[in-house]
Amino acid sequence: MDDYLIGVLSNIGVISFVALSAYLLLLTGEISFGQQAFFAIGAYSAGIATAMWSWPLSAALVFGAATGGASAALVGLPTLRLHGLYFAIATLAFAEMVRLLFELFQYQVLIDGELVGPNGADGFRGIRYIFQNDISALQFMGLIYALLAATLVGFLLLERSVLGVSFRMIGEDSVLAQLQGIAVARHKVLAAGLAGALAGIGGGLYAHLTTYVEPRVFDVMLGVLSLAYGLIGGLGTALGPLLGVLIDIGLLESIRALAGYRMIIFGGLVALLLIVRPRGLLDERVVHHLGRLWHRAWTHMRMAPR
Amino acid sequence: MDAHADGTEMTKITIGTLVAACCAAGAWAADVRAKADVTCKPTATKLEYDCIIKLSNARTGEPLKDVTLTVGADMPSMPAAHNVRPVKAEASAEAGTYQARIQLEMLGDWAVRLDLSGAVRDRVIAILRFEADRVAPPPPAASKAPPRHRH
């Protein structure tokens, strides 16, 4: 596998985390334009942990997830009463606030005669863990996809659990969910925290993949795209956002002649899908239909005479 | 400012060492930290740039020879959106000097990614502003901040 393909696949894997993060909030009926903030918090936290505090990568990723999740839960608390457009604007404002704070954030230490650490708008360079520990690009890609697979299994279990059903009920009608005895506020803070943790893991992986982060990486564009991935791919399953990422980065990237026009194509695709399929390609109906087909095929296979 | 007048001028950018100290690395190759001076200039083809990269050991200043260098680029403002296909740089006669031709997708600030393998394994990032007729480092961080209000 050549470096270019590894790079593209690694990017798809890492961006999938922030797409899944936005998807989790969409399940509870909230549109967030601010998941990039937790991606940034995770990236800086994990980067600081390995590059400055000499933590192992696993601990750094957990730290990134924890800071991302805790920040998201804290933001979730005051924004609980907000819905729809107001919630979206609040998350966008928070994300911009975080980005601007990172433009001011300076925390550098001298290591081996070199200043290491976040340096405001100049960013945070030298997150060299994978090079110092001789981890190949292919191995790191394997780590990204192992964590993504674990996350998908988590989503699979979540969607079959009472918690997952509660999230979807809140997303459909929060008043009705409350009447059914679901603690809406608590579930929403939990969803926000989990979504923040997911974005934090993605951020930690991104920082170590690129070895460099700066505040403008985490601007509103990333937030809009992460939301769009779910809306394009579909809200019926956690595979939906991944399909969205694949369409954007993978498919359009594979058609190099269109690469310069990708944002125009992608924007048009989002607009078209919102009209034709408002809940994305893999919406609940398609997922249910595919599930029935799979079940029928499985039953047929088991019943077939040997 | 006459942009075309600047077009033939080569812009030399010195990029600091992009390093961090972390856990003890086992291999010698992983211990060496690279420093790069990157100089790019536009070619006759749109969005195509010739880059000359001078690699040295960040600690000793010695030129880094016998490394395989690939040059890629990402756009910091659009993470993961533009995956410029990395190209292998060719070693020049001068020790530690390499040259590569990169094809970008649009003008603007790019993080030029220098991946070293072989005798030294490291990555150096150089942030450059690619314009149609020149390549320069982006304005310093201080100038990005809004001007102070003065009475």
mmCIF file of N, CA and C in Angstrom, chain A residues 192-249:
data_model
loop_
_atom_site.group_PDB
_atom_site.id
_atom_site.type_symbol
_atom_site.label_atom_id
_atom_site.label_comp_id
_atom_site.label_asym_id
_atom_site.label_seq_id
_atom_site.Cartn_x
_atom_site.Cartn_y
_atom_site.Cartn_z
ATOM 1 N N ALA A 192 -23.989 14.480 24.928
ATOM 2 C CA ALA A 192 -22.996 15.529 24.627
ATOM 3 C C ALA A 192 -21.611 15.103 25.092
ATOM 4 N N GLY A 193 -21.539 14.512 26.277
ATOM 5 C CA GLY A 193 -20.256 14.064 26.811
ATOM 6 C C GLY A 193 -19.638 12.955 25.973
ATOM 7 N N LEU A 194 -20.464 11.980 25.603
ATOM 8 C CA LEU A 194 -19.969 10.872 24.768
ATOM 9 C C LEU A 194 -19.505 11.387 23.410
ATOM 10 N N ALA A 195 -20.297 12.316 22.852
ATOM 11 C CA ALA A 195 -19.936 12.883 21.544
ATOM 12 C C ALA A 195 -18.626 13.663 21.646
ATOM 13 N N GLY A 196 -18.465 14.400 22.726
ATOM 14 C CA GLY A 196 -17.220 15.151 22.934
ATOM 15 C C GLY A 196 -16.026 14.221 23.082
ATOM 16 N N ALA A 197 -16.236 13.101 23.787
ATOM 17 C CA ALA A 197 -15.146 12.126 23.974
ATOM 18 C C ALA A 197 -14.733 11.509 22.638
ATOM 19 N N LEU A 198 -15.734 11.222 21.810
ATOM 20 C CA LEU A 198 -15.438 10.670 20.472
ATOM 21 C C LEU A 198 -14.614 11.650 19.648
ATOM 22 N N ALA A 199 -15.063 12.904 19.669
ATOM 23 C CA ALA A 199 -14.318 13.932 18.921
ATOM 24 C C ALA A 199 -12.918 14.089 19.502
ATOM 25 N N GLY A 200 -12.801 13.964 20.834
ATOM 26 C CA GLY A 200 -11.495 14.080 21.486
ATOM 27 C C GLY A 200 -10.532 12.983 21.054
ATOM 28 N N ILE A 201 -11.032 11.759 20.938
ATOM 29 C CA ILE A 201 -10.179 10.645 20.460
ATOM 30 C C ILE A 201 -9.714 10.948 19.034
ATOM 31 N N GLY A 202 -10.678 11.390 18.211
ATOM 32 C CA GLY A 202 -10.342 11.730 16.822
ATOM 33 C C GLY A 202 -9.278 12.810 16.765
ATOM 34 N N GLY A 203 -9.430 13.815 17.624
ATOM 35 C CA GLY A 203 -8.450 14.906 17.665
ATOM 36 C C GLY A 203 -7.071 14.410 18.061
ATOM 37 N N GLY A 204 -7.042 13.535 19.069
ATOM 38 C CA GLY A 204 -5.759 12.981 19.513
ATOM 39 C C GLY A 204 -5.072 12.205 18.405
ATOM 40 N N LEU A 205 -5.857 11.428 17.679
ATOM 41 C CA LEU A 205 -5.299 10.654 16.557
ATOM 42 C C LEU A 205 -4.822 11.602 15.452
ATOM 43 N N TYR A 206 -5.615 12.636 15.205
ATOM 44 C CA TYR A 206 -5.264 13.589 14.141
ATOM 45 C C TYR A 206 -3.927 14.285 14.454
ATOM 46 N N ALA A 207 -3.776 14.712 15.709
ATOM 47 C CA ALA A 207 -2.546 15.415 16.099
ATOM 48 C C ALA A 207 -1.319 14.533 15.900
ATOM 49 N N HIS A 208 -1.463 13.246 16.222
ATOM 50 C CA HIS A 208 -0.317 12.349 16.080
ATOM 51 C C HIS A 208 -0.108 11.908 14.634
ATOM 52 N N LEU A 209 -1.183 11.916 13.866
ATOM 53 C CA LEU A 209 -1.064 11.568 12.438
ATOM 54 C C LEU A 209 -0.325 12.667 11.676
ATOM 55 N N THR A 210 -0.718 13.911 11.932
ATOM 56 C CA THR A 210 -0.125 15.019 11.167
ATOM 57 C C THR A 210 1.132 15.571 11.826
ATOM 58 N N THR A 211 1.322 15.311 13.099
ATOM 59 C CA THR A 211 2.421 15.821 13.942
ATOM 60 C C THR A 211 2.331 17.329 14.166
ATOM 61 N N TYR A 212 1.244 17.933 13.724
ATOM 62 C CA TYR A 212 1.157 19.384 13.788
ATOM 63 C C TYR A 212 -0.306 19.821 13.815
ATOM 64 N N VAL A 213 -0.639 20.712 14.725
ATOM 65 C CA VAL A 213 -1.999 21.284 14.731
ATOM 66 C C VAL A 213 -1.896 22.796 14.924
ATOM 67 N N GLU A 214 -2.867 23.485 14.432
ATOM 68 C CA GLU A 214 -2.934 24.928 14.664
ATOM 69 C C GLU A 214 -4.411 25.326 14.722
ATOM 70 N N PRO A 215 -4.722 26.448 15.343
ATOM 71 C CA PRO A 215 -6.137 26.790 15.574
ATOM 72 C C PRO A 215 -7.009 26.807 14.322
ATOM 73 N N ARG A 216 -6.460 27.235 13.202
ATOM 74 C CA ARG A 216 -7.336 27.337 12.033
ATOM 75 C C ARG A 216 -7.747 25.979 11.443
ATOM 76 N N VAL A 217 -7.073 24.907 11.885
ATOM 77 C CA VAL A 217 -7.510 23.562 11.481
ATOM 78 C C VAL A 217 -8.930 23.313 11.995
ATOM 79 N N PHE A 218 -9.233 23.940 13.130
ATOM 80 C CA PHE A 218 -10.491 23.636 13.828
ATOM 81 C C PHE A 218 -11.531 24.735 13.624
ATOM 82 N N ASP A 219 -11.581 25.282 12.452
ATOM 83 C CA ASP A 219 -12.574 26.348 12.233
ATOM 84 C C ASP A 219 -13.922 25.749 11.841
ATOM 85 N N VAL A 220 -14.865 26.618 11.530
ATOM 86 C CA VAL A 220 -16.251 26.189 11.340
ATOM 87 C C VAL A 220 -16.420 25.185 10.185
ATOM 88 N N MET A 221 -15.497 25.233 9.235
ATOM 89 C CA MET A 221 -15.572 24.322 8.087
ATOM 90 C C MET A 221 -15.620 22.856 8.542
ATOM 91 N N LEU A 222 -14.761 22.525 9.496
ATOM 92 C CA LEU A 222 -14.726 21.142 9.998
ATOM 93 C C LEU A 222 -16.041 20.779 10.687
ATOM 94 N N GLY A 223 -16.607 21.738 11.423
ATOM 95 C CA GLY A 223 -17.885 21.499 12.102
ATOM 96 C C GLY A 223 -19.023 21.269 11.120
ATOM 97 N N VAL A 224 -19.055 22.083 10.087
ATOM 98 C CA VAL A 224 -20.117 21.958 9.078
ATOM 99 C C VAL A 224 -19.982 20.617 8.351
ATOM 100 N N LEU A 225 -18.749 20.272 7.992
ATOM 101 C CA LEU A 225 -18.533 19.012 7.274
ATOM 102 C C LEU A 225 -18.914 17.809 8.135
ATOM 103 N N SER A 226 -18.535 17.851 9.412
ATOM 104 C CA SER A 226 -18.834 16.695 10.268
ATOM 105 C C SER A 226 -20.336 16.480 10.397
ATOM 106 N N LEU A 227 -21.066 17.579 10.393
ATOM 107 C CA LEU A 227 -22.526 17.482 10.441
ATOM 108 C C LEU A 227 -23.075 16.973 9.104
ATOM 109 N N ALA A 228 -22.490 17.502 8.031
ATOM 110 C CA ALA A 228 -22.957 17.130 6.686
ATOM 111 C C ALA A 228 -22.737 15.646 6.400
ATOM 112 N N TYR A 229 -21.672 15.067 6.973
ATOM 113 C CA TYR A 229 -21.390 13.651 6.717
ATOM 114 C C TYR A 229 -22.551 12.774 7.180
ATOM 115 N N GLY A 230 -23.078 13.109 8.362
ATOM 116 C CA GLY A 230 -24.218 12.350 8.879
ATOM 117 C C GLY A 230 -25.463 12.563 8.029
ATOM 118 N N LEU A 231 -25.663 13.795 7.614
ATOM 119 C CA LEU A 231 -26.861 14.112 6.835
ATOM 120 C C LEU A 231 -26.809 13.476 5.448
ATOM 121 N N ILE A 232 -25.628 13.367 4.888
ATOM 122 C CA ILE A 232 -25.486 12.727 3.568
ATOM 123 C C ILE A 232 -25.549 11.207 3.714
ATOM 124 N N GLY A 233 -24.720 10.692 4.609
ATOM 125 C CA GLY A 233 -24.628 9.237 4.744
ATOM 126 C C GLY A 233 -25.888 8.610 5.302
ATOM 127 N N GLY A 234 -26.550 9.302 6.194
ATOM 128 C CA GLY A 234 -27.794 8.785 6.748
ATOM 129 C C GLY A 234 -27.782 8.679 8.250
ATOM 130 N N LEU A 235 -28.969 8.852 8.834
ATOM 131 C CA LEU A 235 -29.088 8.859 10.287
ATOM 132 C C LEU A 235 -29.659 7.544 10.818
ATOM 133 N N GLY A 236 -29.799 6.560 9.939
ATOM 134 C CA GLY A 236 -30.385 5.285 10.355
ATOM 135 C C GLY A 236 -29.405 4.382 11.066
ATOM 136 N N THR A 237 -28.142 4.589 10.842
ATOM 137 C CA THR A 237 -27.098 3.742 11.426
ATOM 138 C C THR A 237 -25.803 4.538 11.549
ATOM 139 N N ALA A 238 -24.923 4.070 12.438
ATOM 140 C CA ALA A 238 -23.627 4.737 12.615
ATOM 141 C C ALA A 238 -22.756 4.601 11.368
ATOM 142 N N LEU A 239 -23.127 3.672 10.471
ATOM 143 C CA LEU A 239 -22.363 3.561 9.216
ATOM 144 C C LEU A 239 -22.668 4.734 8.287
ATOM 145 N N GLY A 240 -23.771 5.427 8.540
ATOM 146 C CA GLY A 240 -24.165 6.569 7.714
ATOM 147 C C GLY A 240 -23.100 7.662 7.637
ATOM 148 N N PRO A 241 -22.660 8.186 8.797
ATOM 149 C CA PRO A 241 -21.616 9.216 8.750
ATOM 150 C C PRO A 241 -20.338 8.732 8.064
ATOM 151 N N LEU A 242 -20.023 7.441 8.251
ATOM 152 C CA LEU A 242 -18.818 6.911 7.598
ATOM 153 C C LEU A 242 -18.989 6.919 6.082
ATOM 154 N N LEU A 243 -20.216 6.615 5.640
ATOM 155 C CA LEU A 243 -20.499 6.678 4.205
ATOM 156 C C LEU A 243 -20.330 8.116 3.702
ATOM 157 N N GLY A 244 -20.779 9.070 4.519
ATOM 158 C CA GLY A 244 -20.620 10.489 4.168
ATOM 159 C C GLY A 244 -19.162 10.872 4.021
ATOM 160 N N VAL A 245 -18.329 10.423 4.961
ATOM 161 C CA VAL A 245 -16.889 10.721 4.900
ATOM 162 C C VAL A 245 -16.271 10.065 3.670
ATOM 163 N N LEU A 246 -16.693 8.812 3.418
ATOM 164 C CA LEU A 246 -16.170 8.087 2.251
ATOM 165 C C LEU A 246 -16.522 8.820 0.958
ATOM 166 N N ILE A 247 -17.763 9.318 0.882
ATOM 167 C CA ILE A 247 -18.192 10.026 -0.331
ATOM 168 C C ILE A 247 -17.351 11.286 -0.515
ATOM 169 N N ASP A 248 -17.184 12.035 0.584
ATOM 170 C CA ASP A 248 -16.453 13.296 0.465
ATOM 171 C C ASP A 248 -14.967 13.076 0.200
ATOM 172 N N ILE A 249 -14.298 12.427 1.143
ATOM 173 C CA ILE A 249 -12.835 12.301 1.018
ATOM 174 C C ILE A 249 -12.453 11.217 0.023
#
